[in-house]
């Protein structure tokens, strides 16, 4: 698998997050089971995809740092975009498009990271907790890719 293909596939978690966001907004007025299906299936889908992508990269001859950089560039860029939109811009200057684009890659695993951040939030939820949960969600994606890479290398040598 070439690094260009890995770089393109790095956009998939963001697409999953965007589609889940879109489907959740559609299902809020529709049946409850559709909302639950979209909300609860996005995290396992993104996790399995990251494990699969890491395993596929390990079976190619790329070094781990190059494969990790190729698979996580979109996440790093989206986090920088997130910091710009939610910490450097005021509410009036915030772009809806850029703010949505900044949140999409973290979206699928955000429910998992929120469960980790919530006990340390002190009963309140503000921008700081959301930023930490977003960063943690992106770290989870990198960890899942790394586990898949390790699994693929282990299978390759065995």
Short mmCIF file of N, CA and C in Angstrom, two decimals:
data_model
loop_
_atom_site.label_atom_id
_atom_site.label_comp_id
_atom_site.label_asym_id
_atom_site.label_seq_id
_atom_site.Cartn_x
_atom_site.Cartn_y
_atom_site.Cartn_z
N UNK A 1 0.85 -1.17 0.00
CA UNK A 1 0.00 0.00 0.00
C UNK A 1 0.90 1.24 0.00
N UNK A 2 0.69 2.12 -0.94
CA UNK A 2 1.54 3.31 -1.04
C UNK A 2 1.15 4.32 0.03
N UNK A 3 2.10 5.19 0.34
CA UNK A 3 1.83 6.22 1.35
C UNK A 3 0.81 7.24 0.85
N UNK A 4 0.70 7.42 -0.46
CA UNK A 4 -0.32 8.32 -1.01
C UNK A 4 -1.71 7.76 -0.74
N UNK A 5 -1.85 6.46 -0.91
CA UNK A 5 -3.15 5.84 -0.63
C UNK A 5 -3.47 5.91 0.86
N UNK A 6 -2.46 5.70 1.69
CA UNK A 6 -2.67 5.82 3.14
C UNK A 6 -3.08 7.25 3.50
N UNK A 7 -2.46 8.23 2.84
CA UNK A 7 -2.81 9.63 3.09
C UNK A 7 -4.26 9.93 2.69
N UNK A 8 -4.71 9.32 1.62
CA UNK A 8 -6.11 9.49 1.22
C UNK A 8 -7.05 8.77 2.19
N UNK A 9 -6.66 7.56 2.60
CA UNK A 9 -7.49 6.81 3.54
C UNK A 9 -7.53 7.45 4.92
N UNK A 10 -6.57 8.34 5.20
CA UNK A 10 -6.57 9.05 6.48
C UNK A 10 -7.78 9.96 6.61
N UNK A 11 -8.44 10.24 5.51
CA UNK A 11 -9.63 11.10 5.54
C UNK A 11 -10.89 10.34 5.97
N UNK A 12 -10.83 9.02 6.00
CA UNK A 12 -12.01 8.21 6.29
C UNK A 12 -12.60 8.47 7.68
N UNK A 13 -11.81 8.56 8.77
CA UNK A 13 -12.44 8.89 10.06
C UNK A 13 -13.19 10.23 10.03
N UNK A 14 -12.65 11.21 9.32
CA UNK A 14 -13.36 12.48 9.18
C UNK A 14 -14.65 12.33 8.40
N UNK A 15 -14.64 11.48 7.38
CA UNK A 15 -15.86 11.22 6.61
C UNK A 15 -16.89 10.49 7.47
N UNK A 16 -16.43 9.56 8.28
CA UNK A 16 -17.34 8.86 9.19
C UNK A 16 -17.97 9.87 10.16
N UNK A 17 -17.14 10.75 10.71
CA UNK A 17 -17.65 11.78 11.62
C UNK A 17 -18.62 12.72 10.95
N UNK A 18 -18.33 13.11 9.71
CA UNK A 18 -19.23 14.01 8.99
C UNK A 18 -20.56 13.31 8.68
N UNK A 19 -20.49 12.09 8.20
CA UNK A 19 -21.72 11.35 7.89
C UNK A 19 -22.55 11.09 9.14
N UNK A 20 -21.87 10.75 10.24
CA UNK A 20 -22.60 10.54 11.49
C UNK A 20 -23.27 11.83 11.95
N UNK A 21 -22.56 12.95 11.82
CA UNK A 21 -23.14 14.24 12.18
C UNK A 21 -24.35 14.55 11.32
N UNK A 22 -24.23 14.30 10.04
CA UNK A 22 -25.32 14.55 9.10
C UNK A 22 -26.51 13.64 9.39
N UNK A 23 -26.25 12.34 9.60
CA UNK A 23 -27.32 11.40 9.86
C UNK A 23 -28.00 11.64 11.21
N UNK A 24 -27.21 12.04 12.20
CA UNK A 24 -27.81 12.36 13.50
C UNK A 24 -28.74 13.55 13.37
N UNK A 25 -28.33 14.56 12.62
CA UNK A 25 -29.21 15.72 12.47
C UNK A 25 -30.49 15.35 11.71
N UNK A 26 -30.41 14.41 10.79
CA UNK A 26 -31.61 13.96 10.08
C UNK A 26 -32.51 13.11 10.96
N UNK A 27 -31.90 12.28 11.81
CA UNK A 27 -32.70 11.35 12.60
C UNK A 27 -33.25 11.95 13.88
N UNK A 28 -32.87 13.18 14.21
CA UNK A 28 -33.43 13.80 15.41
C UNK A 28 -34.93 13.99 15.29
N UNK A 29 -35.41 14.13 14.08
CA UNK A 29 -36.85 14.27 13.88
C UNK A 29 -37.48 12.95 13.45
N UNK A 30 -36.67 11.91 13.32
CA UNK A 30 -37.17 10.63 12.85
C UNK A 30 -37.22 9.60 13.96
N UNK A 31 -37.11 8.33 13.61
CA UNK A 31 -37.20 7.26 14.62
C UNK A 31 -35.99 7.23 15.55
N UNK A 32 -36.24 6.87 16.78
CA UNK A 32 -35.19 6.84 17.79
C UNK A 32 -34.15 5.77 17.48
N UNK A 33 -34.57 4.63 16.91
CA UNK A 33 -33.62 3.55 16.64
C UNK A 33 -32.58 3.99 15.60
N UNK A 34 -32.96 4.86 14.67
CA UNK A 34 -32.00 5.33 13.67
C UNK A 34 -30.94 6.21 14.32
N UNK A 35 -31.37 7.08 15.24
CA UNK A 35 -30.42 7.92 15.97
C UNK A 35 -29.45 7.06 16.77
N UNK A 36 -29.97 6.07 17.48
CA UNK A 36 -29.12 5.20 18.29
C UNK A 36 -28.15 4.41 17.43
N UNK A 37 -28.61 3.92 16.29
CA UNK A 37 -27.74 3.14 15.40
C UNK A 37 -26.58 3.99 14.89
N UNK A 38 -26.88 5.19 14.46
CA UNK A 38 -25.83 6.07 13.94
C UNK A 38 -24.87 6.46 15.05
N UNK A 39 -25.40 6.85 16.19
CA UNK A 39 -24.57 7.33 17.28
C UNK A 39 -23.66 6.23 17.82
N UNK A 40 -24.18 5.03 17.99
CA UNK A 40 -23.39 3.98 18.61
C UNK A 40 -22.54 3.16 17.64
N UNK A 41 -22.81 3.22 16.37
CA UNK A 41 -22.01 2.47 15.41
C UNK A 41 -20.80 3.23 14.87
N UNK A 42 -20.77 4.55 15.03
CA UNK A 42 -19.67 5.31 14.47
C UNK A 42 -18.34 5.00 15.16
N UNK A 43 -18.33 4.81 16.47
CA UNK A 43 -17.08 4.54 17.19
C UNK A 43 -16.51 3.17 16.82
N UNK A 44 -17.28 2.08 16.86
CA UNK A 44 -16.70 0.79 16.45
C UNK A 44 -16.26 0.78 14.99
N UNK A 45 -17.00 1.46 14.14
CA UNK A 45 -16.63 1.51 12.73
C UNK A 45 -15.29 2.21 12.54
N UNK A 46 -15.09 3.34 13.19
CA UNK A 46 -13.82 4.07 13.09
C UNK A 46 -12.68 3.28 13.73
N UNK A 47 -12.95 2.60 14.84
CA UNK A 47 -11.90 1.82 15.51
C UNK A 47 -11.45 0.65 14.63
N UNK A 48 -12.40 -0.06 14.07
CA UNK A 48 -12.05 -1.19 13.18
C UNK A 48 -11.30 -0.69 11.96
N UNK A 49 -11.72 0.44 11.41
CA UNK A 49 -11.03 0.98 10.24
C UNK A 49 -9.58 1.33 10.57
N UNK A 50 -9.34 1.98 11.71
CA UNK A 50 -7.96 2.35 12.08
C UNK A 50 -7.10 1.13 12.32
N UNK A 51 -7.65 0.11 12.96
CA UNK A 51 -6.90 -1.14 13.14
C UNK A 51 -6.58 -1.78 11.79
N UNK A 52 -7.56 -1.80 10.89
CA UNK A 52 -7.35 -2.38 9.56
C UNK A 52 -6.29 -1.61 8.78
N UNK A 53 -6.36 -0.27 8.82
CA UNK A 53 -5.39 0.55 8.09
C UNK A 53 -3.99 0.35 8.65
N UNK A 54 -3.86 0.27 9.96
CA UNK A 54 -2.55 0.01 10.55
C UNK A 54 -2.00 -1.35 10.15
N UNK A 55 -2.86 -2.35 10.12
CA UNK A 55 -2.42 -3.70 9.72
C UNK A 55 -1.99 -3.72 8.27
N UNK A 56 -2.75 -3.04 7.39
CA UNK A 56 -2.40 -2.98 5.97
C UNK A 56 -1.07 -2.24 5.77
N UNK A 57 -0.84 -1.18 6.52
CA UNK A 57 0.43 -0.45 6.41
C UNK A 57 1.60 -1.29 6.89
N UNK A 58 1.38 -2.09 7.90
CA UNK A 58 2.46 -2.93 8.41
C UNK A 58 2.85 -4.00 7.41
N UNK A 59 1.92 -4.47 6.63
CA UNK A 59 2.22 -5.49 5.63
C UNK A 59 2.99 -4.92 4.45
N UNK A 60 2.95 -3.62 4.27
CA UNK A 60 3.80 -2.99 3.25
C UNK A 60 5.18 -2.78 3.87
N UNK A 61 6.08 -2.24 3.11
CA UNK A 61 7.45 -2.12 3.61
C UNK A 61 7.78 -0.74 4.15
N UNK A 62 6.80 -0.01 4.57
CA UNK A 62 7.04 1.34 5.09
C UNK A 62 7.42 1.27 6.56
N UNK A 63 8.27 2.20 6.96
CA UNK A 63 8.64 2.30 8.37
C UNK A 63 7.46 2.87 9.16
N UNK A 64 7.43 2.56 10.43
CA UNK A 64 6.32 3.00 11.27
C UNK A 64 6.15 4.52 11.31
N UNK A 65 7.23 5.30 11.49
CA UNK A 65 7.03 6.76 11.53
C UNK A 65 6.41 7.33 10.25
N UNK A 66 6.84 6.82 9.10
CA UNK A 66 6.29 7.31 7.83
C UNK A 66 4.82 6.91 7.69
N UNK A 67 4.49 5.69 8.07
CA UNK A 67 3.10 5.24 7.99
C UNK A 67 2.21 6.00 8.97
N UNK A 68 2.73 6.25 10.17
CA UNK A 68 1.97 7.01 11.16
C UNK A 68 1.73 8.44 10.69
N UNK A 69 2.75 9.06 10.14
CA UNK A 69 2.59 10.43 9.63
C UNK A 69 1.59 10.48 8.48
N UNK A 70 1.66 9.50 7.60
CA UNK A 70 0.74 9.47 6.46
C UNK A 70 -0.70 9.22 6.90
N UNK A 71 -0.86 8.49 7.98
CA UNK A 71 -2.22 8.16 8.41
C UNK A 71 -2.81 9.17 9.38
N UNK A 72 -1.99 10.03 9.95
CA UNK A 72 -2.50 10.95 10.97
C UNK A 72 -2.39 12.42 10.58
N UNK A 73 -1.98 12.72 9.36
CA UNK A 73 -1.83 14.11 8.95
C UNK A 73 -3.16 14.86 9.02
N UNK A 74 -4.23 14.20 8.62
CA UNK A 74 -5.54 14.86 8.63
C UNK A 74 -5.99 15.16 10.06
N UNK A 75 -5.67 14.27 10.98
CA UNK A 75 -6.05 14.48 12.38
C UNK A 75 -5.28 15.65 12.97
N UNK A 76 -3.98 15.73 12.68
CA UNK A 76 -3.17 16.84 13.19
C UNK A 76 -3.66 18.17 12.61
N UNK A 77 -3.95 18.17 11.33
CA UNK A 77 -4.44 19.39 10.69
C UNK A 77 -5.81 19.80 11.24
N UNK A 78 -6.67 18.82 11.48
CA UNK A 78 -7.99 19.15 12.02
C UNK A 78 -7.89 19.69 13.44
N UNK A 79 -6.93 19.20 14.23
CA UNK A 79 -6.80 19.72 15.58
C UNK A 79 -6.27 21.15 15.57
N UNK A 80 -5.34 21.45 14.66
CA UNK A 80 -4.88 22.83 14.53
C UNK A 80 -6.03 23.74 14.10
N UNK A 81 -6.84 23.24 13.19
CA UNK A 81 -8.02 23.98 12.74
C UNK A 81 -9.00 24.18 13.89
N UNK A 82 -9.15 23.15 14.73
CA UNK A 82 -10.02 23.23 15.90
C UNK A 82 -9.52 24.31 16.86
N UNK A 83 -8.22 24.30 17.14
CA UNK A 83 -7.67 25.32 18.05
C UNK A 83 -7.89 26.72 17.48
N UNK A 84 -7.71 26.88 16.18
CA UNK A 84 -7.91 28.18 15.55
C UNK A 84 -9.37 28.63 15.69
N UNK A 85 -10.30 27.73 15.38
CA UNK A 85 -11.71 28.12 15.35
C UNK A 85 -12.30 28.31 16.75
N UNK A 86 -11.86 27.52 17.72
CA UNK A 86 -12.51 27.57 19.03
C UNK A 86 -11.69 28.27 20.11
N UNK A 87 -10.44 28.59 19.84
CA UNK A 87 -9.65 29.28 20.85
C UNK A 87 -9.10 30.62 20.38
N UNK A 88 -8.90 30.78 19.08
CA UNK A 88 -8.35 32.03 18.58
C UNK A 88 -9.41 32.94 17.96
N UNK A 89 -10.52 32.37 17.52
CA UNK A 89 -11.61 33.16 16.95
C UNK A 89 -12.70 33.36 17.99
N UNK A 90 -13.32 34.52 17.96
CA UNK A 90 -14.47 34.72 18.82
C UNK A 90 -15.71 34.13 18.13
N UNK A 91 -16.81 34.12 18.82
CA UNK A 91 -18.03 33.52 18.27
C UNK A 91 -18.49 34.18 16.98
N UNK A 92 -18.32 35.47 16.89
CA UNK A 92 -18.76 36.19 15.70
C UNK A 92 -17.87 35.89 14.50
N UNK A 93 -16.60 35.62 14.74
CA UNK A 93 -15.66 35.37 13.65
C UNK A 93 -15.51 33.92 13.26
N UNK A 94 -16.21 33.05 13.98
CA UNK A 94 -16.08 31.61 13.72
C UNK A 94 -16.82 31.23 12.44
N UNK A 95 -16.16 30.45 11.62
CA UNK A 95 -16.76 29.95 10.39
C UNK A 95 -17.43 28.61 10.66
N UNK A 96 -18.69 28.49 10.30
CA UNK A 96 -19.41 27.23 10.51
C UNK A 96 -18.74 26.09 9.75
N UNK A 97 -18.32 26.35 8.52
CA UNK A 97 -17.69 25.31 7.70
C UNK A 97 -16.39 24.82 8.32
N UNK A 98 -15.49 25.75 8.70
CA UNK A 98 -14.21 25.35 9.26
C UNK A 98 -14.37 24.71 10.65
N UNK A 99 -15.32 25.18 11.42
CA UNK A 99 -15.56 24.59 12.74
C UNK A 99 -16.07 23.15 12.60
N UNK A 100 -16.98 22.92 11.65
CA UNK A 100 -17.47 21.57 11.41
C UNK A 100 -16.36 20.67 10.91
N UNK A 101 -15.56 21.17 9.97
CA UNK A 101 -14.46 20.39 9.42
C UNK A 101 -13.42 20.05 10.49
N UNK A 102 -13.23 20.95 11.44
CA UNK A 102 -12.27 20.71 12.52
C UNK A 102 -12.72 19.61 13.47
N UNK A 103 -14.03 19.42 13.62
CA UNK A 103 -14.54 18.45 14.58
C UNK A 103 -14.78 17.06 13.99
N UNK A 104 -14.87 16.95 12.70
CA UNK A 104 -15.27 15.68 12.08
C UNK A 104 -14.34 14.50 12.37
N UNK A 105 -13.00 14.62 12.25
CA UNK A 105 -12.16 13.44 12.52
C UNK A 105 -12.25 12.94 13.96
N UNK A 106 -12.46 13.84 14.91
CA UNK A 106 -12.55 13.42 16.31
C UNK A 106 -13.93 12.89 16.66
N UNK A 107 -14.91 13.18 15.84
CA UNK A 107 -16.29 12.83 16.13
C UNK A 107 -16.59 11.38 16.45
N UNK A 108 -16.09 10.44 15.65
CA UNK A 108 -16.46 9.05 15.92
C UNK A 108 -16.05 8.52 17.30
N UNK A 109 -14.90 8.94 17.80
CA UNK A 109 -14.45 8.44 19.10
C UNK A 109 -14.64 9.45 20.24
N UNK A 110 -15.36 10.52 19.95
CA UNK A 110 -15.57 11.56 20.96
C UNK A 110 -16.38 11.05 22.14
N UNK A 111 -17.32 10.16 21.89
CA UNK A 111 -18.12 9.63 23.01
C UNK A 111 -17.25 8.82 23.96
N UNK A 112 -16.26 8.11 23.43
CA UNK A 112 -15.35 7.36 24.30
C UNK A 112 -14.47 8.29 25.11
N UNK A 113 -13.91 9.31 24.47
CA UNK A 113 -13.01 10.21 25.18
C UNK A 113 -13.76 11.09 26.18
N UNK A 114 -15.02 11.41 25.88
CA UNK A 114 -15.81 12.20 26.84
C UNK A 114 -16.05 11.43 28.12
N UNK A 115 -16.20 10.12 28.00
CA UNK A 115 -16.40 9.30 29.21
C UNK A 115 -15.15 9.28 30.09
N UNK A 116 -13.99 9.49 29.50
CA UNK A 116 -12.75 9.53 30.28
C UNK A 116 -12.56 10.92 30.90
N UNK A 117 -12.89 11.96 30.16
CA UNK A 117 -12.68 13.33 30.64
C UNK A 117 -13.73 13.74 31.68
N UNK A 118 -14.94 13.24 31.55
CA UNK A 118 -16.05 13.68 32.41
C UNK A 118 -15.77 13.55 33.91
N UNK A 119 -15.20 12.46 34.42
CA UNK A 119 -14.96 12.41 35.87
C UNK A 119 -13.99 13.47 36.38
N UNK A 120 -13.15 14.02 35.49
CA UNK A 120 -12.18 15.03 35.91
C UNK A 120 -12.66 16.45 35.64
N UNK A 121 -13.87 16.60 35.15
CA UNK A 121 -14.36 17.93 34.77
C UNK A 121 -14.93 18.72 35.94
N UNK A 122 -15.13 18.10 37.06
CA UNK A 122 -15.66 18.81 38.22
C UNK A 122 -17.12 19.18 38.12
N UNK A 123 -17.87 18.42 37.36
CA UNK A 123 -19.30 18.67 37.25
C UNK A 123 -19.69 19.71 36.22
N UNK A 124 -18.72 20.33 35.59
CA UNK A 124 -19.03 21.30 34.53
C UNK A 124 -18.40 20.84 33.23
N UNK A 125 -18.93 21.35 32.13
CA UNK A 125 -18.37 21.01 30.82
C UNK A 125 -18.23 22.30 30.04
N UNK A 126 -16.99 22.70 29.79
CA UNK A 126 -16.73 23.94 29.08
C UNK A 126 -15.82 23.67 27.88
N UNK A 127 -15.32 24.72 27.29
CA UNK A 127 -14.48 24.59 26.10
C UNK A 127 -13.20 23.82 26.41
N UNK A 128 -12.66 23.98 27.59
CA UNK A 128 -11.43 23.26 27.95
C UNK A 128 -11.64 21.76 27.93
N UNK A 129 -12.73 21.29 28.51
CA UNK A 129 -13.02 19.85 28.52
C UNK A 129 -13.29 19.33 27.11
N UNK A 130 -13.94 20.12 26.29
CA UNK A 130 -14.20 19.71 24.91
C UNK A 130 -12.90 19.61 24.13
N UNK A 131 -11.98 20.54 24.36
CA UNK A 131 -10.69 20.49 23.68
C UNK A 131 -9.89 19.27 24.11
N UNK A 132 -9.91 18.97 25.39
CA UNK A 132 -9.19 17.79 25.89
C UNK A 132 -9.81 16.52 25.31
N UNK A 133 -11.13 16.44 25.28
CA UNK A 133 -11.80 15.26 24.73
C UNK A 133 -11.53 15.12 23.25
N UNK A 134 -11.47 16.22 22.52
CA UNK A 134 -11.16 16.18 21.09
C UNK A 134 -9.74 15.68 20.87
N UNK A 135 -8.78 16.22 21.63
CA UNK A 135 -7.39 15.77 21.50
C UNK A 135 -7.26 14.31 21.87
N UNK A 136 -7.94 13.88 22.91
CA UNK A 136 -7.89 12.48 23.33
C UNK A 136 -8.49 11.56 22.27
N UNK A 137 -9.54 12.00 21.63
CA UNK A 137 -10.15 11.22 20.56
C UNK A 137 -9.17 11.02 19.40
N UNK A 138 -8.44 12.06 19.05
CA UNK A 138 -7.46 11.95 17.97
C UNK A 138 -6.27 11.08 18.40
N UNK A 139 -5.91 11.13 19.66
CA UNK A 139 -4.85 10.24 20.16
C UNK A 139 -5.32 8.79 20.10
N UNK A 140 -6.60 8.55 20.42
CA UNK A 140 -7.14 7.19 20.30
C UNK A 140 -7.02 6.66 18.87
N UNK A 141 -7.29 7.52 17.89
CA UNK A 141 -7.16 7.10 16.50
C UNK A 141 -5.72 6.70 16.18
N UNK A 142 -4.76 7.47 16.68
CA UNK A 142 -3.35 7.14 16.46
C UNK A 142 -2.95 5.86 17.18
N UNK A 143 -3.47 5.66 18.39
CA UNK A 143 -3.17 4.44 19.13
C UNK A 143 -3.76 3.22 18.43
N UNK A 144 -4.98 3.34 17.93
CA UNK A 144 -5.60 2.22 17.22
C UNK A 144 -4.82 1.90 15.94
N UNK A 145 -4.38 2.91 15.22
CA UNK A 145 -3.55 2.68 14.05
C UNK A 145 -2.26 1.96 14.45
N UNK A 146 -1.63 2.42 15.53
CA UNK A 146 -0.38 1.81 16.00
C UNK A 146 -0.58 0.36 16.42
N UNK A 147 -1.69 0.07 17.09
CA UNK A 147 -1.97 -1.31 17.47
C UNK A 147 -2.18 -2.19 16.23
N UNK A 148 -2.88 -1.66 15.23
CA UNK A 148 -3.05 -2.39 13.99
C UNK A 148 -1.73 -2.61 13.28
N UNK A 149 -0.86 -1.61 13.30
CA UNK A 149 0.47 -1.74 12.69
C UNK A 149 1.27 -2.82 13.41
N UNK A 150 1.24 -2.78 14.73
CA UNK A 150 1.97 -3.79 15.51
C UNK A 150 1.42 -5.18 15.22
N UNK A 151 0.10 -5.30 15.13
CA UNK A 151 -0.54 -6.58 14.83
C UNK A 151 -0.12 -7.08 13.45
N UNK A 152 -0.07 -6.21 12.49
CA UNK A 152 0.33 -6.60 11.14
C UNK A 152 1.78 -7.01 11.06
N UNK A 153 2.66 -6.31 11.76
CA UNK A 153 4.07 -6.69 11.77
C UNK A 153 4.29 -8.00 12.50
N UNK A 154 3.53 -8.19 13.55
CA UNK A 154 3.65 -9.44 14.31
C UNK A 154 3.20 -10.63 13.48
N UNK A 155 2.11 -10.47 12.73
CA UNK A 155 1.62 -11.53 11.86
C UNK A 155 2.58 -11.77 10.71
N UNK A 156 3.23 -10.71 10.22
CA UNK A 156 4.12 -10.82 9.08
C UNK A 156 5.38 -11.59 9.43
N UNK A 157 5.90 -11.38 10.67
CA UNK A 157 7.11 -12.06 11.07
C UNK A 157 6.85 -13.47 11.58
N UNK A 158 5.62 -13.75 11.97
CA UNK A 158 5.31 -15.08 12.52
C UNK A 158 5.14 -16.11 11.42
#
